[in-house]
């Protein structure tokens, strides 16, 4: 198995663990349908070489994640953005602990925005999943 | 009489979750103060009496490591206990924060019991209410 495949599998495992443990949403073994818009979260891992982890979450899924995470039913757009940011931060924070246990690389700050799916670059390279009947994807930019 | 807590995290959602965790754990807290980064936290500390600081590491403007250093250098509030709550759990980061003067380290995602236990250790059991209405969250991760 190539290093890239191993990293993707590691990320996939972490994403699923964090989704179920923290946000109480679960992946399904179905082909996901791409929504018109998604929340895109990006975080950098910087060292000798930099990489960027991109996450794409359907608005309906992000809302459920925020409701479950914060534990309230009245969720604002700000709450959703912060929940996605925290999700990105947790996945990346745990991922850097696996790929760089010696602490040579530094984690950047997560950024989140809502984008039209048609505006996403490298759409074909996104790893796509269905979670709670909604779309979730990620892409590693190296 | 209870104690005063300062929660430092750039995510308002995470600050709410930490605050809720402390409340539901049954602690007698007089004041919850919040800050979105290290700079804001120093402002709070300069103007209020704080008994314990719970801080994230990865934050904009002033990160948690710098905040710990600045707190420990201060003649007035330099002795306040500081608990780090971060997705960064690499040995190097944990060691660095403890060497700078952090009193404890909790990795995100955390269990409510972890916050409860460390607060009991730092503040004492006398601050925990025993009323039936204050029950543990159980095994839920946050």
PDB file of C-alpha atoms in Angstrom:
ATOM      1  CA  UNK A   1       0.000   0.000   0.000  1.00  0.00           C
ATOM      2  CA  UNK A   2       1.439   3.430  -0.958  1.00  0.00           C
ATOM      3  CA  UNK A   3       2.036   6.129   1.660  1.00  0.00           C
ATOM      4  CA  UNK A   4      -0.709   8.233   0.115  1.00  0.00           C
ATOM      5  CA  UNK A   5      -3.242   5.380   0.357  1.00  0.00           C
ATOM      6  CA  UNK A   6      -2.227   4.775   3.977  1.00  0.00           C
ATOM      7  CA  UNK A   7      -2.705   8.466   4.790  1.00  0.00           C
ATOM      8  CA  UNK A   8      -6.127   8.519   3.155  1.00  0.00           C
ATOM      9  CA  UNK A   9      -7.176   5.402   5.105  1.00  0.00           C
ATOM     10  CA  UNK A  10      -5.864   6.981   8.342  1.00  0.00           C
ATOM     11  CA  UNK A  11      -7.795  10.180   7.682  1.00  0.00           C
ATOM     12  CA  UNK A  12     -10.935   8.253   6.760  1.00  0.00           C
ATOM     13  CA  UNK A  13     -10.775   6.307  10.035  1.00  0.00           C
ATOM     14  CA  UNK A  14     -10.225   9.484  12.076  1.00  0.00           C
ATOM     15  CA  UNK A  15     -13.070  11.321  10.328  1.00  0.00           C
ATOM     16  CA  UNK A  16     -15.502   8.484  11.011  1.00  0.00           C
ATOM     17  CA  UNK A  17     -14.406   8.181  14.654  1.00  0.00           C
ATOM     18  CA  UNK A  18     -14.760  11.908  15.301  1.00  0.00           C
ATOM     19  CA  UNK A  19     -18.086  12.113  13.460  1.00  0.00           C
ATOM     20  CA  UNK A  20     -19.580   9.354  15.569  1.00  0.00           C
ATOM     21  CA  UNK A  21     -17.924  10.160  18.946  1.00  0.00           C
ATOM     22  CA  UNK A  22     -18.314  13.943  18.875  1.00  0.00           C
ATOM     23  CA  UNK A  23     -21.119  14.745  16.483  1.00  0.00           C
ATOM     24  CA  UNK A  24     -23.239  11.595  16.746  1.00  0.00           C
ATOM     25  CA  UNK A  25     -23.591  11.160  12.971  1.00  0.00           C
ATOM     26  CA  UNK A  26     -22.692   7.955  11.177  1.00  0.00           C
ATOM     27  CA  UNK A  27     -21.392   7.072   7.697  1.00  0.00           C
ATOM     28  CA  UNK A  28     -23.499   4.927   5.389  1.00  0.00           C
ATOM     29  CA  UNK A  29     -22.444   2.540   2.694  1.00  0.00           C
ATOM     30  CA  UNK A  30     -24.150   4.456  -0.124  1.00  0.00           C
ATOM     31  CA  UNK A  31     -23.023   6.568  -3.067  1.00  0.00           C
ATOM     32  CA  UNK A  32     -23.467  10.208  -1.943  1.00  0.00           C
ATOM     33  CA  UNK A  33     -25.290  12.795  -3.975  1.00  0.00           C
ATOM     34  CA  UNK A  34     -23.420  16.075  -4.438  1.00  0.00           C
ATOM     35  CA  UNK A  35     -25.393  19.041  -3.030  1.00  0.00           C
ATOM     36  CA  UNK A  36     -25.417  22.445  -4.735  1.00  0.00           C
ATOM     37  CA  UNK A  37     -23.583  24.047  -1.826  1.00  0.00           C
ATOM     38  CA  UNK A  38     -21.244  22.806   0.874  1.00  0.00           C
ATOM     39  CA  UNK A  39     -19.300  24.127   3.835  1.00  0.00           C
ATOM     40  CA  UNK A  40     -15.636  23.942   2.935  1.00  0.00           C
ATOM     41  CA  UNK A  41     -13.171  23.735   5.815  1.00  0.00           C
ATOM     42  CA  UNK A  42      -9.419  24.020   5.190  1.00  0.00           C
ATOM     43  CA  UNK A  43      -6.465  23.610   7.517  1.00  0.00           C
ATOM     44  CA  UNK A  44      -2.737  23.542   6.803  1.00  0.00           C
ATOM     45  CA  UNK A  45      -0.060  21.280   8.236  1.00  0.00           C
ATOM     46  CA  UNK A  46       3.238  23.079   7.882  1.00  0.00           C
ATOM     47  CA  UNK A  47       6.792  21.786   8.014  1.00  0.00           C
ATOM     48  CA  UNK A  48       9.511  21.178   5.436  1.00  0.00           C
ATOM     49  CA  UNK A  49       6.620  20.592   3.088  1.00  0.00           C
ATOM     50  CA  UNK A  50       3.101  21.894   3.586  1.00  0.00           C
ATOM     51  CA  UNK A  51      -0.151  20.106   3.041  1.00  0.00           C
ATOM     52  CA  UNK A  52      -3.724  21.295   3.193  1.00  0.00           C
ATOM     53  CA  UNK A  53      -6.667  19.210   4.325  1.00  0.00           C
ATOM     54  CA  UNK A  54      -9.939  20.247   2.669  1.00  0.00           C
ATOM     55  CA  UNK A  55     -13.283  19.063   4.022  1.00  0.00           C
ATOM     56  CA  UNK A  56     -16.660  19.455   2.324  1.00  0.00           C
ATOM     57  CA  UNK A  57     -19.877  19.042   4.273  1.00  0.00           C
ATOM     58  CA  UNK A  58     -23.468  19.323   3.027  1.00  0.00           C
ATOM     59  CA  UNK A  59     -25.392  22.112   4.831  1.00  0.00           C
ATOM     60  CA  UNK A  60     -28.037  19.683   6.176  1.00  0.00           C
ATOM     61  CA  UNK A  61     -25.328  17.479   7.686  1.00  0.00           C
ATOM     62  CA  UNK A  62     -23.434  20.464   9.120  1.00  0.00           C
ATOM     63  CA  UNK A  63     -26.634  21.627  10.821  1.00  0.00           C
ATOM     64  CA  UNK A  64     -27.233  18.219  12.418  1.00  0.00           C
ATOM     65  CA  UNK A  65     -23.587  18.096  13.519  1.00  0.00           C
ATOM     66  CA  UNK A  66     -23.931  21.550  15.126  1.00  0.00           C
ATOM     67  CA  UNK A  67     -27.179  20.608  16.894  1.00  0.00           C
ATOM     68  CA  UNK A  68     -25.632  17.428  18.264  1.00  0.00           C
ATOM     69  CA  UNK A  69     -22.321  19.045  19.156  1.00  0.00           C
ATOM     70  CA  UNK A  70     -23.717  22.091  20.937  1.00  0.00           C
ATOM     71  CA  UNK A  71     -26.708  20.233  22.326  1.00  0.00           C
ATOM     72  CA  UNK A  72     -29.236  22.891  21.396  1.00  0.00           C
ATOM     73  CA  UNK A  73     -32.005  23.021  18.806  1.00  0.00           C
ATOM     74  CA  UNK A  74     -31.732  26.724  17.968  1.00  0.00           C
ATOM     75  CA  UNK A  75     -28.619  26.766  15.825  1.00  0.00           C
ATOM     76  CA  UNK A  76     -27.305  29.858  14.059  1.00  0.00           C
ATOM     77  CA  UNK A  77     -25.177  30.075  10.921  1.00  0.00           C
ATOM     78  CA  UNK A  78     -22.286  31.111  13.179  1.00  0.00           C
ATOM     79  CA  UNK A  79     -22.783  27.941  15.261  1.00  0.00           C
ATOM     80  CA  UNK A  80     -22.621  25.819  12.096  1.00  0.00           C
ATOM     81  CA  UNK A  81     -19.445  27.535  10.876  1.00  0.00           C
ATOM     82  CA  UNK A  82     -17.813  27.061  14.283  1.00  0.00           C
ATOM     83  CA  UNK A  83     -18.872  23.433  14.471  1.00  0.00           C
ATOM     84  CA  UNK A  84     -17.342  22.700  11.064  1.00  0.00           C
ATOM     85  CA  UNK A  85     -14.204  24.582  12.149  1.00  0.00           C
ATOM     86  CA  UNK A  86     -13.976  22.484  15.313  1.00  0.00           C
ATOM     87  CA  UNK A  87     -14.494  19.292  13.307  1.00  0.00           C
ATOM     88  CA  UNK A  88     -11.654  20.277  10.941  1.00  0.00           C
ATOM     89  CA  UNK A  89      -9.446  21.200  13.895  1.00  0.00           C
ATOM     90  CA  UNK A  90     -10.081  17.885  15.654  1.00  0.00           C
ATOM     91  CA  UNK A  91      -9.456  15.737  12.595  1.00  0.00           C
ATOM     92  CA  UNK A  92      -6.269  17.639  11.736  1.00  0.00           C
ATOM     93  CA  UNK A  93      -5.066  17.744  15.355  1.00  0.00           C
ATOM     94  CA  UNK A  94      -5.436  14.001  15.690  1.00  0.00           C
ATOM     95  CA  UNK A  95      -4.001  13.376  12.209  1.00  0.00           C
ATOM     96  CA  UNK A  96      -0.832  15.392  12.853  1.00  0.00           C
ATOM     97  CA  UNK A  97      -0.325  13.345  16.030  1.00  0.00           C
ATOM     98  CA  UNK A  98      -0.213  10.201  13.882  1.00  0.00           C
ATOM     99  CA  UNK A  99       1.871  11.409  10.926  1.00  0.00           C
ATOM    100  CA  UNK A 100       4.234  13.591  12.980  1.00  0.00           C
ATOM    101  CA  UNK A 101       4.463  12.286  16.569  1.00  0.00           C
ATOM    102  CA  UNK A 102       7.801  14.069  17.095  1.00  0.00           C
ATOM    103  CA  UNK A 103       6.185  17.461  16.614  1.00  0.00           C
ATOM    104  CA  UNK A 104       8.250  18.739  13.687  1.00  0.00           C
ATOM    105  CA  UNK A 105       5.201  20.066  11.869  1.00  0.00           C
ATOM    106  CA  UNK A 106       2.778  22.763  12.996  1.00  0.00           C
ATOM    107  CA  UNK A 107      -0.946  22.949  12.596  1.00  0.00           C
ATOM    108  CA  UNK A 108      -2.438  26.050  10.964  1.00  0.00           C
ATOM    109  CA  UNK A 109      -5.751  27.663  11.889  1.00  0.00           C
ATOM    110  CA  UNK A 110      -8.880  26.215  10.297  1.00  0.00           C
ATOM    111  CA  UNK A 111     -10.936  28.348   7.915  1.00  0.00           C
ATOM    112  CA  UNK A 112     -14.511  27.629   6.924  1.00  0.00           C
ATOM    113  CA  UNK A 113     -16.823  29.124   4.283  1.00  0.00           C
ATOM    114  CA  UNK A 114     -19.958  28.145   2.420  1.00  0.00           C
ATOM    115  CA  UNK A 115     -19.301  27.595  -1.300  1.00  0.00           C
ATOM    116  CA  UNK A 116     -21.139  26.490  -4.410  1.00  0.00           C
ATOM    117  CA  UNK A 117     -20.110  22.968  -5.376  1.00  0.00           C
ATOM    118  CA  UNK A 118     -19.589  24.162  -8.947  1.00  0.00           C
ATOM    119  CA  UNK A 119     -16.824  26.479  -7.691  1.00  0.00           C
ATOM    120  CA  UNK A 120     -14.790  23.715  -6.023  1.00  0.00           C
ATOM    121  CA  UNK A 121     -11.523  22.991  -7.780  1.00  0.00           C
ATOM    122  CA  UNK A 122     -10.252  19.436  -8.244  1.00  0.00           C
ATOM    123  CA  UNK A 123     -13.744  18.042  -7.633  1.00  0.00           C
ATOM    124  CA  UNK A 124     -12.713  14.667  -9.029  1.00  0.00           C
ATOM    125  CA  UNK A 125      -9.998  14.218  -6.383  1.00  0.00           C
ATOM    126  CA  UNK A 126     -12.403  14.493  -3.462  1.00  0.00           C
ATOM    127  CA  UNK A 127     -12.985  11.331  -1.430  1.00  0.00           C
ATOM    128  CA  UNK A 128     -16.754  11.171  -1.113  1.00  0.00           C
ATOM    129  CA  UNK A 129     -18.938   9.600   1.578  1.00  0.00           C
ATOM    130  CA  UNK A 130     -22.553   9.550   2.620  1.00  0.00           C
ATOM    131  CA  UNK A 131     -23.255  10.454   6.232  1.00  0.00           C
ATOM    132  CA  UNK A 132     -26.831  10.600   7.571  1.00  0.00           C
ATOM    133  CA  UNK A 133     -28.067  10.647   3.941  1.00  0.00           C
ATOM    134  CA  UNK A 134     -25.886  13.713   3.223  1.00  0.00           C
ATOM    135  CA  UNK A 135     -22.634  14.416   1.434  1.00  0.00           C
ATOM    136  CA  UNK A 136     -19.245  14.619   3.161  1.00  0.00           C
ATOM    137  CA  UNK A 137     -15.914  14.693   1.373  1.00  0.00           C
ATOM    138  CA  UNK A 138     -12.256  15.484   1.845  1.00  0.00           C
ATOM    139  CA  UNK A 139      -9.237  16.181  -0.271  1.00  0.00           C
ATOM    140  CA  UNK A 140      -5.548  16.254   0.685  1.00  0.00           C
ATOM    141  CA  UNK A 141      -3.605  18.939  -1.183  1.00  0.00           C
ATOM    142  CA  UNK A 142       0.124  18.268  -1.117  1.00  0.00           C
TER     143      UNK A 142
ATOM    144  CA  UNK B   1     -19.195  30.771  47.496  1.00  0.00           C
ATOM    145  CA  UNK B   2     -17.884  29.404  44.235  1.00  0.00           C
ATOM    146  CA  UNK B   3     -14.904  30.086  42.015  1.00  0.00           C
ATOM    147  CA  UNK B   4     -14.282  32.041  38.814  1.00  0.00           C
ATOM    148  CA  UNK B   5     -13.408  30.297  35.558  1.00  0.00           C
ATOM    149  CA  UNK B   6     -11.860  31.724  32.404  1.00  0.00           C
ATOM    150  CA  UNK B   7     -12.437  29.687  29.225  1.00  0.00           C
ATOM    151  CA  UNK B   8     -10.140  30.555  26.315  1.00  0.00           C
ATOM    152  CA  UNK B   9     -10.962  29.122  22.889  1.00  0.00           C
ATOM    153  CA  UNK B  10     -11.419  30.741  19.481  1.00  0.00           C
ATOM    154  CA  UNK B  11     -14.561  28.670  19.006  1.00  0.00           C
ATOM    155  CA  UNK B  12     -17.558  30.167  20.819  1.00  0.00           C
ATOM    156  CA  UNK B  13     -19.302  26.801  20.379  1.00  0.00           C
ATOM    157  CA  UNK B  14     -16.477  25.014  22.193  1.00  0.00           C
ATOM    158  CA  UNK B  15     -16.549  27.629  24.973  1.00  0.00           C
ATOM    159  CA  UNK B  16     -20.263  26.957  25.418  1.00  0.00           C
ATOM    160  CA  UNK B  17     -19.653  23.196  25.575  1.00  0.00           C
ATOM    161  CA  UNK B  18     -16.894  23.541  28.175  1.00  0.00           C
ATOM    162  CA  UNK B  19     -19.068  25.906  30.238  1.00  0.00           C
ATOM    163  CA  UNK B  20     -22.016  23.499  30.065  1.00  0.00           C
ATOM    164  CA  UNK B  21     -19.770  20.578  31.038  1.00  0.00           C
ATOM    165  CA  UNK B  22     -18.599  22.437  34.153  1.00  0.00           C
ATOM    166  CA  UNK B  23     -22.150  23.466  35.079  1.00  0.00           C
ATOM    167  CA  UNK B  24     -23.638  20.010  34.629  1.00  0.00           C
ATOM    168  CA  UNK B  25     -20.738  18.466  36.558  1.00  0.00           C
ATOM    169  CA  UNK B  26     -22.160  20.353  39.543  1.00  0.00           C
ATOM    170  CA  UNK B  27     -19.414  22.881  40.241  1.00  0.00           C
ATOM    171  CA  UNK B  28     -20.290  25.993  42.163  1.00  0.00           C
ATOM    172  CA  UNK B  29     -19.031  28.681  39.783  1.00  0.00           C
ATOM    173  CA  UNK B  30     -19.607  32.362  40.527  1.00  0.00           C
ATOM    174  CA  UNK B  31     -18.444  33.762  37.193  1.00  0.00           C
ATOM    175  CA  UNK B  32     -17.631  32.325  33.799  1.00  0.00           C
ATOM    176  CA  UNK B  33     -15.387  34.582  31.755  1.00  0.00           C
ATOM    177  CA  UNK B  34     -14.675  33.886  28.092  1.00  0.00           C
ATOM    178  CA  UNK B  35     -11.923  34.890  25.675  1.00  0.00           C
ATOM    179  CA  UNK B  36     -11.370  34.086  22.007  1.00  0.00           C
ATOM    180  CA  UNK B  37      -7.564  34.151  22.142  1.00  0.00           C
ATOM    181  CA  UNK B  38      -4.602  34.742  24.459  1.00  0.00           C
ATOM    182  CA  UNK B  39      -4.729  38.541  24.163  1.00  0.00           C
ATOM    183  CA  UNK B  40      -8.368  38.690  25.212  1.00  0.00           C
ATOM    184  CA  UNK B  41      -7.610  36.280  28.042  1.00  0.00           C
ATOM    185  CA  UNK B  42      -4.890  38.573  29.415  1.00  0.00           C
ATOM    186  CA  UNK B  43      -7.379  41.473  29.345  1.00  0.00           C
ATOM    187  CA  UNK B  44      -9.838  39.418  31.390  1.00  0.00           C
ATOM    188  CA  UNK B  45      -7.116  38.422  33.867  1.00  0.00           C
ATOM    189  CA  UNK B  46      -5.983  42.024  34.290  1.00  0.00           C
ATOM    190  CA  UNK B  47      -9.496  43.177  35.162  1.00  0.00           C
ATOM    191  CA  UNK B  48     -11.031  40.252  37.062  1.00  0.00           C
ATOM    192  CA  UNK B  49     -10.189  37.700  39.703  1.00  0.00           C
ATOM    193  CA  UNK B  50      -9.884  34.288  38.027  1.00  0.00           C
ATOM    194  CA  UNK B  51      -9.355  31.031  39.960  1.00  0.00           C
ATOM    195  CA  UNK B  52      -8.693  28.714  37.025  1.00  0.00           C
ATOM    196  CA  UNK B  53      -7.971  29.097  33.293  1.00  0.00           C
ATOM    197  CA  UNK B  54      -8.994  26.501  30.699  1.00  0.00           C
ATOM    198  CA  UNK B  55      -7.277  27.232  27.391  1.00  0.00           C
ATOM    199  CA  UNK B  56      -6.982  25.928  23.850  1.00  0.00           C
ATOM    200  CA  UNK B  57      -3.553  26.008  22.159  1.00  0.00           C
ATOM    201  CA  UNK B  58      -4.213  26.673  18.498  1.00  0.00           C
ATOM    202  CA  UNK B  59      -5.725  30.184  18.393  1.00  0.00           C
ATOM    203  CA  UNK B  60      -5.296  33.340  16.309  1.00  0.00           C
ATOM    204  CA  UNK B  61      -3.492  36.502  17.546  1.00  0.00           C
ATOM    205  CA  UNK B  62      -2.021  34.883  20.662  1.00  0.00           C
ATOM    206  CA  UNK B  63      -1.853  31.102  21.010  1.00  0.00           C
ATOM    207  CA  UNK B  64      -2.199  29.096  24.201  1.00  0.00           C
ATOM    208  CA  UNK B  65       1.533  28.500  24.680  1.00  0.00           C
ATOM    209  CA  UNK B  66       2.259  32.242  24.633  1.00  0.00           C
ATOM    210  CA  UNK B  67      -0.667  32.821  26.980  1.00  0.00           C
ATOM    211  CA  UNK B  68       0.706  30.323  29.533  1.00  0.00           C
ATOM    212  CA  UNK B  69       4.116  32.015  29.358  1.00  0.00           C
ATOM    213  CA  UNK B  70       2.620  35.510  29.787  1.00  0.00           C
ATOM    214  CA  UNK B  71       0.469  34.388  32.724  1.00  0.00           C
ATOM    215  CA  UNK B  72       3.398  32.775  34.528  1.00  0.00           C
ATOM    216  CA  UNK B  73       5.481  35.948  34.068  1.00  0.00           C
ATOM    217  CA  UNK B  74       2.804  38.100  35.720  1.00  0.00           C
ATOM    218  CA  UNK B  75       3.291  39.119  39.359  1.00  0.00           C
ATOM    219  CA  UNK B  76      -0.425  39.431  40.131  1.00  0.00           C
ATOM    220  CA  UNK B  77      -2.115  36.450  38.472  1.00  0.00           C
ATOM    221  CA  UNK B  78       0.960  34.338  37.710  1.00  0.00           C
ATOM    222  CA  UNK B  79      -0.081  31.564  40.080  1.00  0.00           C
ATOM    223  CA  UNK B  80      -3.482  30.792  38.563  1.00  0.00           C
ATOM    224  CA  UNK B  81      -3.913  27.103  37.622  1.00  0.00           C
ATOM    225  CA  UNK B  82      -4.031  26.589  33.833  1.00  0.00           C
ATOM    226  CA  UNK B  83      -5.567  23.563  32.109  1.00  0.00           C
ATOM    227  CA  UNK B  84      -4.893  23.062  28.409  1.00  0.00           C
ATOM    228  CA  UNK B  85      -7.763  21.601  26.358  1.00  0.00           C
ATOM    229  CA  UNK B  86      -6.505  20.950  22.838  1.00  0.00           C
ATOM    230  CA  UNK B  87      -6.668  18.647  19.822  1.00  0.00           C
ATOM    231  CA  UNK B  88      -2.848  18.805  19.886  1.00  0.00           C
ATOM    232  CA  UNK B  89      -1.798  15.850  21.992  1.00  0.00           C
ATOM    233  CA  UNK B  90       1.690  15.136  20.725  1.00  0.00           C
ATOM    234  CA  UNK B  91       4.131  14.429  23.555  1.00  0.00           C
ATOM    235  CA  UNK B  92       6.284  17.401  22.551  1.00  0.00           C
ATOM    236  CA  UNK B  93       3.334  19.821  22.812  1.00  0.00           C
ATOM    237  CA  UNK B  94       2.115  18.387  26.113  1.00  0.00           C
ATOM    238  CA  UNK B  95       5.643  18.509  27.574  1.00  0.00           C
ATOM    239  CA  UNK B  96       6.204  22.050  26.290  1.00  0.00           C
ATOM    240  CA  UNK B  97       2.978  23.320  27.853  1.00  0.00           C
ATOM    241  CA  UNK B  98       3.683  21.615  31.192  1.00  0.00           C
ATOM    242  CA  UNK B  99       7.218  23.040  31.200  1.00  0.00           C
ATOM    243  CA  UNK B 100       5.790  26.508  30.551  1.00  0.00           C
ATOM    244  CA  UNK B 101       3.591  26.080  33.610  1.00  0.00           C
ATOM    245  CA  UNK B 102       0.325  24.391  32.608  1.00  0.00           C
ATOM    246  CA  UNK B 103      -1.213  22.455  35.498  1.00  0.00           C
ATOM    247  CA  UNK B 104      -2.917  19.845  33.331  1.00  0.00           C
ATOM    248  CA  UNK B 105      -3.638  18.763  29.772  1.00  0.00           C
ATOM    249  CA  UNK B 106      -6.869  17.407  28.298  1.00  0.00           C
ATOM    250  CA  UNK B 107      -7.094  16.155  24.731  1.00  0.00           C
ATOM    251  CA  UNK B 108     -10.085  16.959  22.508  1.00  0.00           C
ATOM    252  CA  UNK B 109     -12.360  15.105  22.107  1.00  0.00           C
ATOM    253  CA  UNK B 110     -12.683  14.917  25.875  1.00  0.00           C
ATOM    254  CA  UNK B 111     -15.022  13.160  28.251  1.00  0.00           C
ATOM    255  CA  UNK B 112     -16.848  15.416  30.773  1.00  0.00           C
ATOM    256  CA  UNK B 113     -15.273  13.344  33.569  1.00  0.00           C
ATOM    257  CA  UNK B 114     -11.822  14.505  32.514  1.00  0.00           C
ATOM    258  CA  UNK B 115     -12.711  18.162  33.108  1.00  0.00           C
ATOM    259  CA  UNK B 116     -14.525  17.320  36.335  1.00  0.00           C
ATOM    260  CA  UNK B 117     -11.582  15.320  37.702  1.00  0.00           C
ATOM    261  CA  UNK B 118      -8.966  17.918  36.907  1.00  0.00           C
ATOM    262  CA  UNK B 119     -11.080  20.719  38.427  1.00  0.00           C
ATOM    263  CA  UNK B 120     -11.578  18.686  41.591  1.00  0.00           C
ATOM    264  CA  UNK B 121      -7.822  18.095  41.701  1.00  0.00           C
ATOM    265  CA  UNK B 122      -7.046  21.792  41.258  1.00  0.00           C
ATOM    266  CA  UNK B 123      -9.907  23.478  43.103  1.00  0.00           C
ATOM    267  CA  UNK B 124     -10.956  20.889  45.661  1.00  0.00           C
ATOM    268  CA  UNK B 125     -14.055  18.745  46.090  1.00  0.00           C
ATOM    269  CA  UNK B 126     -15.810  21.357  48.247  1.00  0.00           C
ATOM    270  CA  UNK B 127     -16.846  23.222  45.109  1.00  0.00           C
ATOM    271  CA  UNK B 128     -18.885  20.292  43.766  1.00  0.00           C
ATOM    272  CA  UNK B 129     -22.578  20.384  44.605  1.00  0.00           C
ATOM    273  CA  UNK B 130     -24.131  17.123  45.574  1.00  0.00           C
ATOM    274  CA  UNK B 131     -27.749  17.978  44.643  1.00  0.00           C
ATOM    275  CA  UNK B 132     -29.540  15.317  42.627  1.00  0.00           C
ATOM    276  CA  UNK B 133     -30.105  17.790  39.800  1.00  0.00           C
ATOM    277  CA  UNK B 134     -26.370  17.837  39.071  1.00  0.00           C
ATOM    278  CA  UNK B 135     -25.607  14.553  37.461  1.00  0.00           C
ATOM    279  CA  UNK B 136     -22.768  13.435  35.242  1.00  0.00           C
ATOM    280  CA  UNK B 137     -23.088  13.501  31.488  1.00  0.00           C
ATOM    281  CA  UNK B 138     -21.989   9.869  31.569  1.00  0.00           C
ATOM    282  CA  UNK B 139     -19.761   8.546  28.835  1.00  0.00           C
ATOM    283  CA  UNK B 140     -20.539  11.164  26.199  1.00  0.00           C
ATOM    284  CA  UNK B 141     -17.481  12.684  24.514  1.00  0.00           C
ATOM    285  CA  UNK B 142     -17.169  16.414  23.848  1.00  0.00           C
TER     286      UNK B 142
END
